[in-house]
XYZ file of N, CA and C in Angstrom:
627
model
N 93.621 209.119 101.514
C 94.788 209.984 100.601
C 96.739 208.534 101.414
N 97.043 207.710 100.312
C 98.877 207.250 100.757
C 99.477 208.135 99.595
N 100.603 208.533 100.239
C 101.460 209.269 99.561
C 103.340 208.384 99.703
N 103.552 208.821 98.378
C 105.128 208.028 98.023
C 105.992 208.881 98.738
N 106.636 208.252 100.074
C 107.418 209.756 100.412
C 109.220 208.425 100.400
N 110.415 209.480 100.154
C 111.910 208.387 99.866
C 112.630 209.388 102.104
N 112.976 208.419 102.324
C 113.912 208.481 103.874
C 114.642 209.638 103.663
N 115.178 210.154 105.214
C 116.317 211.137 105.428
C 117.305 208.913 105.607
N 118.510 210.557 105.348
C 119.901 209.119 106.152
C 120.437 209.778 106.951
N 119.107 209.987 108.298
C 119.567 210.893 110.212
C 118.512 209.893 110.470
N 118.854 210.369 111.437
C 117.789 210.503 112.368
C 117.350 208.547 112.340
N 115.912 208.444 112.886
C 114.970 207.775 113.178
C 115.420 206.534 111.767
N 115.155 207.303 111.261
C 115.737 206.798 109.134
C 117.028 206.153 109.169
N 117.832 206.926 109.968
C 119.869 206.039 109.711
C 119.870 204.300 109.197
N 120.176 205.005 108.138
C 120.480 203.188 107.892
C 120.199 202.374 108.950
N 121.573 202.543 110.242
C 121.790 201.934 111.140
C 120.247 201.282 111.767
N 119.870 201.958 111.968
C 118.998 202.178 113.027
C 117.580 201.330 112.342
N 116.779 201.097 110.526
C 116.545 201.169 110.357
C 116.948 199.187 110.022
N 117.514 199.274 110.253
C 118.237 197.606 109.288
C 118.305 196.415 111.044
N 118.090 197.074 111.993
C 117.363 196.149 113.434
C 115.964 196.718 113.981
N 115.605 197.693 113.448
C 114.199 197.581 113.481
C 113.047 197.373 112.021
N 114.262 197.859 111.274
C 112.886 197.211 110.239
C 111.949 198.381 109.219
N 111.587 198.997 110.250
C 111.061 200.459 108.699
C 110.155 201.523 110.485
N 109.669 201.613 110.237
C 109.346 203.095 110.972
C 107.903 203.662 110.617
N 107.190 203.489 111.222
C 105.416 204.214 111.294
C 104.957 205.509 111.944
N 104.850 206.071 111.432
C 104.372 206.939 112.766
C 102.199 207.701 112.347
N 101.972 207.141 113.609
C 101.010 208.414 113.405
C 100.277 209.229 113.901
N 100.444 210.241 113.947
C 100.637 211.454 114.193
C 99.209 212.364 113.475
N 98.693 213.527 114.260
C 97.891 214.900 114.441
C 99.566 215.758 113.035
N 98.846 216.154 112.064
C 99.603 216.716 111.187
C 100.002 218.221 110.664
N 100.572 218.580 110.637
C 100.967 220.121 110.381
C 101.291 220.938 109.537
N 100.852 221.871 108.968
C 101.093 222.000 107.428
C 102.022 222.882 108.028
N 102.454 223.613 106.649
C 103.807 224.032 107.066
C 104.304 226.075 108.736
N 103.925 226.007 109.191
C 104.921 226.669 110.042
C 104.779 228.629 108.808
N 103.400 228.912 109.398
C 103.409 231.501 108.526
C 104.271 231.618 109.012
N 105.740 232.273 107.703
C 106.600 232.773 108.655
C 108.243 232.173 108.044
N 107.727 230.435 108.627
C 108.677 229.419 109.219
C 108.322 228.415 108.321
N 108.051 228.229 106.840
C 107.957 227.433 106.024
C 108.902 226.548 105.457
N 109.776 227.104 105.146
C 111.249 226.186 104.591
C 111.860 225.266 106.503
N 111.406 226.236 107.113
C 111.482 225.273 108.888
C 113.250 225.667 109.054
N 114.000 226.681 108.950
C 114.849 227.349 109.277
C 115.412 227.822 110.403
N 113.955 227.763 111.391
C 114.352 228.760 112.625
C 113.388 227.464 113.476
N 114.611 227.719 114.681
C 113.979 226.160 115.470
C 112.108 227.142 115.512
N 112.239 226.092 116.224
C 110.665 225.361 116.418
C 110.692 224.823 118.016
N 109.760 225.280 118.991
C 110.422 225.502 120.728
C 108.435 225.055 121.019
N 108.828 223.966 121.600
C 107.539 224.169 122.753
C 107.247 225.144 122.837
N 104.990 225.263 122.982
C 104.969 225.940 123.228
C 104.274 227.883 122.737
N 105.343 227.967 121.377
C 104.924 228.806 120.206
C 103.640 228.910 120.462
N 102.839 227.464 119.772
C 101.343 227.866 119.759
C 100.717 227.848 118.398
N 101.874 228.197 117.146
C 100.779 228.056 116.472
C 99.827 227.275 115.838
N 99.863 226.798 115.842
C 97.960 225.829 115.631
C 98.303 225.974 114.193
N 98.897 225.904 113.111
C 98.544 225.135 112.055
C 98.602 224.175 111.948
N 97.423 223.405 110.612
C 97.368 222.568 110.824
C 96.215 222.537 111.199
N 95.702 220.586 111.499
C 95.054 219.636 111.939
C 96.008 219.047 113.463
N 95.724 219.483 114.517
C 96.552 218.747 115.169
C 95.342 217.665 116.592
N 94.237 217.555 116.316
C 93.683 216.966 117.235
C 93.130 214.834 116.075
N 92.979 214.744 116.987
C 92.723 213.320 116.784
C 91.080 213.117 115.533
N 89.906 214.145 116.314
C 89.178 214.185 115.483
C 88.553 214.269 113.433
N 90.932 215.203 113.444
C 90.530 215.791 111.733
C 90.033 214.565 110.947
N 88.725 214.928 110.263
C 89.325 214.390 109.158
C 90.142 213.903 108.335
N 89.686 212.313 107.844
C 90.956 212.161 107.170
C 92.565 213.185 107.050
N 93.252 212.303 108.330
C 94.363 212.422 108.687
C 95.589 211.223 108.301
N 96.177 211.923 108.300
C 96.651 211.719 106.833
C 97.964 210.156 107.515
N 98.354 209.385 107.487
C 99.732 208.250 107.902
C 100.434 208.492 107.514
N 101.799 208.598 108.346
C 103.653 208.695 107.890
C 104.703 207.688 107.166
N 104.820 206.847 105.964
C 104.987 206.104 106.535
C 106.756 206.175 106.321
N 107.607 205.710 106.417
C 109.077 205.861 105.518
C 110.056 205.360 104.563
N 109.390 204.395 103.834
C 109.322 203.460 102.618
C 108.214 203.340 101.225
N 108.198 204.150 100.386
C 107.227 204.680 99.188
C 106.393 203.497 99.046
N 105.639 203.267 98.979
C 103.961 201.710 99.183
C 104.776 201.161 100.400
N 105.038 201.790 101.178
C 104.418 200.546 102.492
C 103.696 200.613 103.098
N 102.907 199.906 104.070
C 101.559 199.466 104.829
C 102.342 198.864 105.988
N 101.338 199.515 106.926
C 101.302 199.089 107.487
C 100.333 197.755 108.600
N 100.800 196.252 109.544
C 101.321 195.448 109.299
C 99.691 195.121 109.727
N 98.572 195.199 109.061
C 97.068 194.448 110.087
C 97.631 193.600 110.504
N 96.565 193.750 111.899
C 96.289 192.455 112.790
C 95.453 191.198 112.186
N 95.376 190.615 112.787
C 95.172 188.779 112.126
C 96.564 188.299 112.320
N 95.256 186.995 111.908
C 96.930 185.656 111.265
C 98.484 185.730 111.061
N 98.670 187.242 109.443
C 99.715 187.169 109.888
C 100.884 188.067 110.294
N 100.293 189.061 111.658
C 101.336 189.040 112.114
C 100.699 188.545 113.212
N 100.208 187.156 113.173
C 100.319 186.225 114.804
C 102.187 185.750 114.413
N 101.530 185.369 112.673
C 102.465 184.551 112.177
C 103.996 184.789 112.501
N 104.574 186.212 112.685
C 105.432 186.651 112.849
C 106.556 186.402 113.806
N 105.168 187.390 115.216
C 105.277 186.357 116.480
C 105.291 184.716 116.527
N 104.582 184.054 116.132
C 105.114 182.642 116.238
C 107.004 182.261 115.483
N 107.427 183.087 113.965
C 108.035 182.538 114.190
C 109.269 183.327 114.689
N 108.772 184.049 115.462
C 110.178 185.303 116.221
C 111.225 186.150 115.810
N 109.667 186.623 114.609
C 110.498 187.785 113.868
C 110.153 189.330 114.569
N 110.806 190.373 114.525
C 110.423 190.927 115.618
C 110.041 191.709 114.797
N 108.680 192.640 115.800
C 107.677 193.601 115.301
C 109.015 194.993 114.853
N 108.795 196.217 114.078
C 109.352 197.311 114.068
C 108.628 197.459 114.879
N 109.582 198.897 115.691
C 109.156 199.751 116.428
C 108.586 201.106 115.633
N 108.118 201.789 116.323
C 107.329 203.042 116.192
C 108.182 204.417 116.617
N 108.436 205.289 116.157
C 108.946 206.312 116.389
C 107.555 207.343 116.254
N 107.016 208.343 117.734
C 105.834 209.125 117.412
C 106.769 210.090 117.887
N 107.656 210.265 119.307
C 108.125 211.766 120.227
C 107.226 211.227 121.328
N 106.438 211.842 121.772
C 106.370 212.479 122.860
C 104.459 212.713 122.806
N 103.849 212.103 123.856
C 103.005 212.662 123.421
C 101.767 213.124 124.632
N 102.406 214.671 124.123
C 101.556 215.417 124.606
C 101.978 217.138 124.229
N 101.024 217.565 124.659
C 100.929 219.071 123.620
C 101.204 218.564 121.978
N 102.573 219.853 121.587
C 103.115 220.091 119.909
C 103.832 219.222 119.808
N 104.469 218.042 120.586
C 105.259 217.257 120.260
C 105.059 216.152 120.001
N 103.609 215.527 119.639
C 103.021 214.789 119.575
C 102.198 215.434 117.720
N 103.219 215.166 117.534
C 102.379 215.692 115.691
C 103.463 215.500 114.947
N 103.906 215.118 113.139
C 104.041 215.482 111.888
C 104.525 217.152 111.924
N 105.523 217.469 111.316
C 105.466 218.892 110.930
C 105.489 218.598 109.452
N 105.248 219.906 107.876
C 106.194 220.338 106.881
C 106.836 221.191 106.759
N 107.327 220.498 106.214
C 107.869 221.830 105.644
C 108.136 221.875 104.540
N 109.658 222.983 103.666
C 109.488 223.564 102.141
C 111.288 222.695 102.218
N 111.504 222.430 100.968
C 112.204 222.032 100.520
C 113.224 223.538 100.377
N 114.395 224.132 100.978
C 115.111 224.994 100.730
C 115.561 225.852 101.328
N 116.890 226.535 101.549
C 116.523 227.912 102.443
C 117.981 226.970 103.101
N 117.445 225.420 103.614
C 119.201 225.619 104.990
C 118.870 223.723 104.196
N 120.095 223.107 105.092
C 120.386 221.552 105.099
C 119.180 221.224 105.867
N 118.666 219.482 105.095
C 117.534 218.935 105.002
C 117.276 218.420 106.823
N 119.237 218.103 107.359
C 119.374 217.827 108.475
C 118.627 219.098 109.338
N 119.588 220.555 109.071
C 118.970 221.071 110.280
C 117.422 221.291 110.150
N 116.604 220.997 108.619
C 115.073 220.718 109.373
C 115.168 220.455 110.858
N 115.120 219.165 109.934
C 114.508 218.012 111.579
C 115.431 218.629 112.610
N 116.154 218.919 112.996
C 117.091 219.763 114.541
C 115.815 220.446 114.203
N 115.924 221.276 113.526
C 114.521 222.559 114.609
C 113.907 222.351 115.141
N 113.237 221.035 115.040
C 111.736 220.652 114.710
C 112.352 219.665 116.000
N 112.653 219.458 116.463
C 113.265 218.331 117.092
C 112.814 218.694 118.606
N 112.613 219.061 118.887
C 111.638 220.066 120.244
C 110.419 219.618 120.312
N 109.842 220.098 119.754
C 108.330 220.145 118.708
C 107.427 219.108 117.956
N 108.613 218.513 117.743
C 107.227 216.498 116.390
C 108.711 215.561 116.831
N 107.317 215.200 116.062
C 107.859 213.591 116.390
C 107.891 212.937 114.749
N 107.533 213.410 113.381
C 108.149 212.996 112.388
C 108.055 214.807 111.633
N 108.814 214.953 110.416
C 108.911 215.189 109.787
C 108.877 214.719 108.509
N 107.861 216.030 107.491
C 107.571 216.261 106.054
C 107.907 217.166 105.574
N 109.518 217.434 104.300
C 109.679 218.177 103.780
C 109.526 218.328 101.998
N 108.951 218.864 101.660
C 107.151 219.148 100.704
C 108.887 219.767 99.653
N 108.749 218.749 97.796
C 110.751 219.133 97.803
C 109.454 220.108 96.821
N 110.948 221.149 95.869
C 110.061 221.889 94.775
C 109.657 222.019 93.731
N 111.098 220.228 93.355
C 110.226 219.612 92.319
C 109.395 219.107 92.773
N 108.619 218.373 91.953
C 106.836 218.148 90.969
C 107.351 217.072 91.653
N 108.112 216.543 90.788
C 107.119 215.183 91.020
C 108.559 214.147 91.088
N 109.772 214.650 91.665
C 111.040 214.718 92.187
C 110.846 213.700 93.281
N 111.754 212.115 93.541
C 111.596 211.521 94.742
C 113.733 211.553 95.256
N 114.239 211.450 95.928
C 115.471 211.732 96.377
C 115.866 210.631 98.324
N 116.692 210.512 97.911
C 116.812 210.430 99.580
C 117.743 211.560 100.700
N 117.299 211.769 101.012
C 117.576 213.528 101.987
C 119.081 212.558 102.819
N 120.228 213.374 102.376
C 121.794 212.958 102.546
C 121.579 213.262 104.324
N 122.684 212.566 104.738
C 123.753 213.809 105.597
C 124.029 214.406 106.218
N 124.260 215.527 106.992
C 125.204 216.929 106.875
C 126.846 216.580 106.457
N 127.249 216.831 106.179
C 128.703 217.206 106.232
C 129.231 216.246 107.144
N 129.724 215.486 106.906
C 131.013 215.431 108.173
C 132.484 216.140 108.363
N 132.511 216.523 109.514
C 132.863 217.542 110.115
C 132.275 219.414 110.200
N 130.705 218.435 109.937
C 130.612 220.192 110.158
C 130.580 220.263 111.903
N 130.352 221.858 112.409
C 130.058 222.534 113.203
C 128.826 222.533 113.090
N 127.556 222.137 113.275
C 126.161 222.105 113.009
C 125.996 220.969 114.416
N 125.399 222.273 115.171
C 124.560 220.264 116.626
C 124.038 219.394 115.297
N 122.939 220.317 114.789
C 122.611 218.851 114.696
C 123.449 217.637 114.116
N 124.878 217.388 113.462
C 125.243 216.323 113.112
C 126.049 215.162 114.945
N 125.464 215.860 115.911
C 126.194 215.764 116.996
C 125.279 214.146 117.791
N 125.224 214.051 116.267
C 123.613 211.929 117.484
C 125.165 211.346 117.192
N 124.270 210.475 118.282
C 124.685 208.790 118.775
C 125.049 208.242 117.964
N 126.357 207.289 118.452
C 126.159 205.907 117.019
C 125.260 204.854 116.539
N 124.413 204.629 117.606
C 123.831 204.728 117.998
C 122.375 204.855 115.615
N 122.366 206.055 116.129
C 122.053 205.805 115.038
C 120.456 206.865 114.875
N 120.427 206.502 116.581
C 118.906 206.935 116.223
C 119.138 208.567 117.349
N 119.651 209.424 116.239
C 118.994 210.682 116.091
C 119.327 212.124 117.858
N 120.141 211.371 118.857
C 119.727 212.181 119.318
C 121.006 212.167 119.972
N 120.878 213.701 120.616
C 122.862 214.098 120.597
C 123.526 214.174 122.011
N 124.403 214.215 122.133
C 125.371 213.873 123.263
C 124.881 215.021 124.579
N 123.991 215.957 123.481
C 123.922 217.232 125.273
C 122.420 216.133 125.597
N 122.292 215.339 125.343
C 120.147 214.841 125.324
C 119.325 214.767 125.439
N 119.857 215.720 124.500
C 118.823 216.275 123.957
C 117.701 215.056 122.958
N 115.843 215.363 122.614
C 115.252 214.056 122.158
C 116.159 214.107 121.462
N 115.179 213.053 120.716
C 116.474 212.270 118.655
C 115.975 212.696 117.283
N 115.881 213.608 117.059
C 115.659 213.943 115.764
C 114.377 213.735 115.211
N 112.759 214.550 114.600
C 112.007 213.592 114.308
C 111.847 212.464 112.060
N 111.707 212.000 112.381
C 111.741 211.047 112.199
C 111.306 212.111 110.190
N 112.077 212.061 109.238
C 111.783 212.313 107.788
C 111.926 212.071 106.776
N 111.470 212.364 105.930
C 110.932 211.877 104.628
C 111.464 213.252 103.735
N 110.368 212.803 102.019
C 110.868 214.157 101.447
C 109.660 213.097 100.634
N 108.763 214.115 100.003
C 107.316 213.811 99.825
C 107.171 214.976 98.233
N 106.683 214.707 97.094
C 106.456 215.648 95.948
C 105.940 217.019 96.314
N 106.696 217.430 95.188
C 105.846 218.822 95.520
C 103.200 218.907 95.382
N 103.632 218.009 93.832
C 102.943 217.984 94.557
C 101.672 217.097 94.883
N 103.178 216.342 95.408
C 101.960 215.316 96.371
C 101.761 216.598 98.005
N 102.916 217.396 98.331
C 102.742 217.811 98.969
C 102.085 219.534 99.420
N 102.195 219.353 97.950
C 101.240 221.349 97.191
C 99.690 220.030 98.454
N 99.514 218.696 97.258
C 97.504 217.954 97.968
C 97.205 218.052 99.075
N 98.424 217.817 100.142
C 98.857 217.027 101.539
C 97.976 218.279 102.400
N 98.795 219.751 101.965
C 98.315 220.667 102.186
C 96.957 221.440 102.366
N 97.202 220.842 100.701
C 95.236 221.807 100.461
C 94.003 220.021 101.401
N 94.110 219.626 101.430
C 92.925 218.913 102.820
C 93.556 219.692 103.427
N 94.174 219.636 104.010
C 94.490 220.392 105.786
C 94.428 221.537 105.182
N 94.106 222.478 104.914
C 93.075 224.045 103.866
C 91.893 222.944 104.129
N 90.970 221.760 103.626
C 90.105 222.499 103.415
C 89.097 221.329 104.609
N 90.197 220.378 105.721
C 90.073 220.067 106.686
C 89.779 221.186 108.063
N 90.538 222.290 107.971
C 90.607 222.882 108.721
C 89.427 223.772 108.489
N 88.911 224.468 107.731
C 88.399 224.864 106.911
C 86.069 224.594 107.319
N 86.281 222.661 106.996
C 85.259 222.192 107.843
C 84.997 221.962 109.070
N 85.943 221.626 109.761
C 86.374 222.509 111.160
C 85.152 223.709 112.001
N 86.540 224.146 110.579
C 84.786 226.337 111.361
C 84.321 225.536 111.356
N 83.539 225.974 110.394
C 82.094 225.677 109.801
C 81.638 224.902 110.562
N 81.903 224.008 110.285
C 80.449 223.076 112.450
C 80.782 223.307 113.590
N 81.911 224.180 113.420
C 81.982 224.711 114.863
C 81.120 226.642 115.241
N 80.717 226.728 113.786
C 80.446 227.655 113.499
C 78.905 227.937 113.302
N 78.337 226.929 113.207
C 77.017 225.909 113.335
C 77.045 226.468 114.536
N 77.347 225.558 115.015
C 77.556 225.305 117.045
C 77.905 227.007 118.132
N 77.656 227.331 117.099
C 77.649 228.637 118.280
C 76.761 229.121 118.656
N 76.303 229.582 119.799
C 74.989 229.414 120.428
C 74.211 230.946 119.731
N 73.499 231.332 119.401
C 72.164 231.821 118.776
C 71.844 233.294 119.779
N 71.458 233.597 119.708
C 71.273 235.242 121.318
C 69.863 235.627 120.673
N 69.090 235.489 120.768
C 67.517 235.941 119.931
C 67.048 237.351 120.867
N 67.276 238.571 120.420
C 66.892 238.899 121.850
C 65.103 239.871 121.123
């Protein structure tokens, strides 16, 4: 499935970054909102082990995250080759680290705290963040934190990658999806998880007495 989304004006989708790299593409396992922290207003840490959603490469219908509505990943072949021949820089991917809980995209719901605070709360554990809008059909660009705020989320490097002065990893690539699309993604994750559990149960050893 493909879902339209709107980028955030902070982290890797900040204007300065997008001008330089052209686009940001993530292809990572997706996790639905964490039980007890669905709005993402509490910091998540590596090793918390929530384990919700689908987080392995064998998961069916694993969604991809694109930073622009309707954006498509560049296919391999002559079109990509011609770009290289013309000296056009290929877009870079922001995928975070490829180990443990960090190599995932987390979902959170809109509300309760600022968008950039949500991203900062998942800075240690996720490469991407999908915010599910409270409105069923609305999409808009998520704004950067107000200048002068004392929130640690605002301590970004001047190059706009979202890494702060304390050496923390960049903020996850963050996008907003409509409420109806977000709920559809969550339904798909739940269905995939149920299917995987059903298949696992069918393969459980049977004891005959």
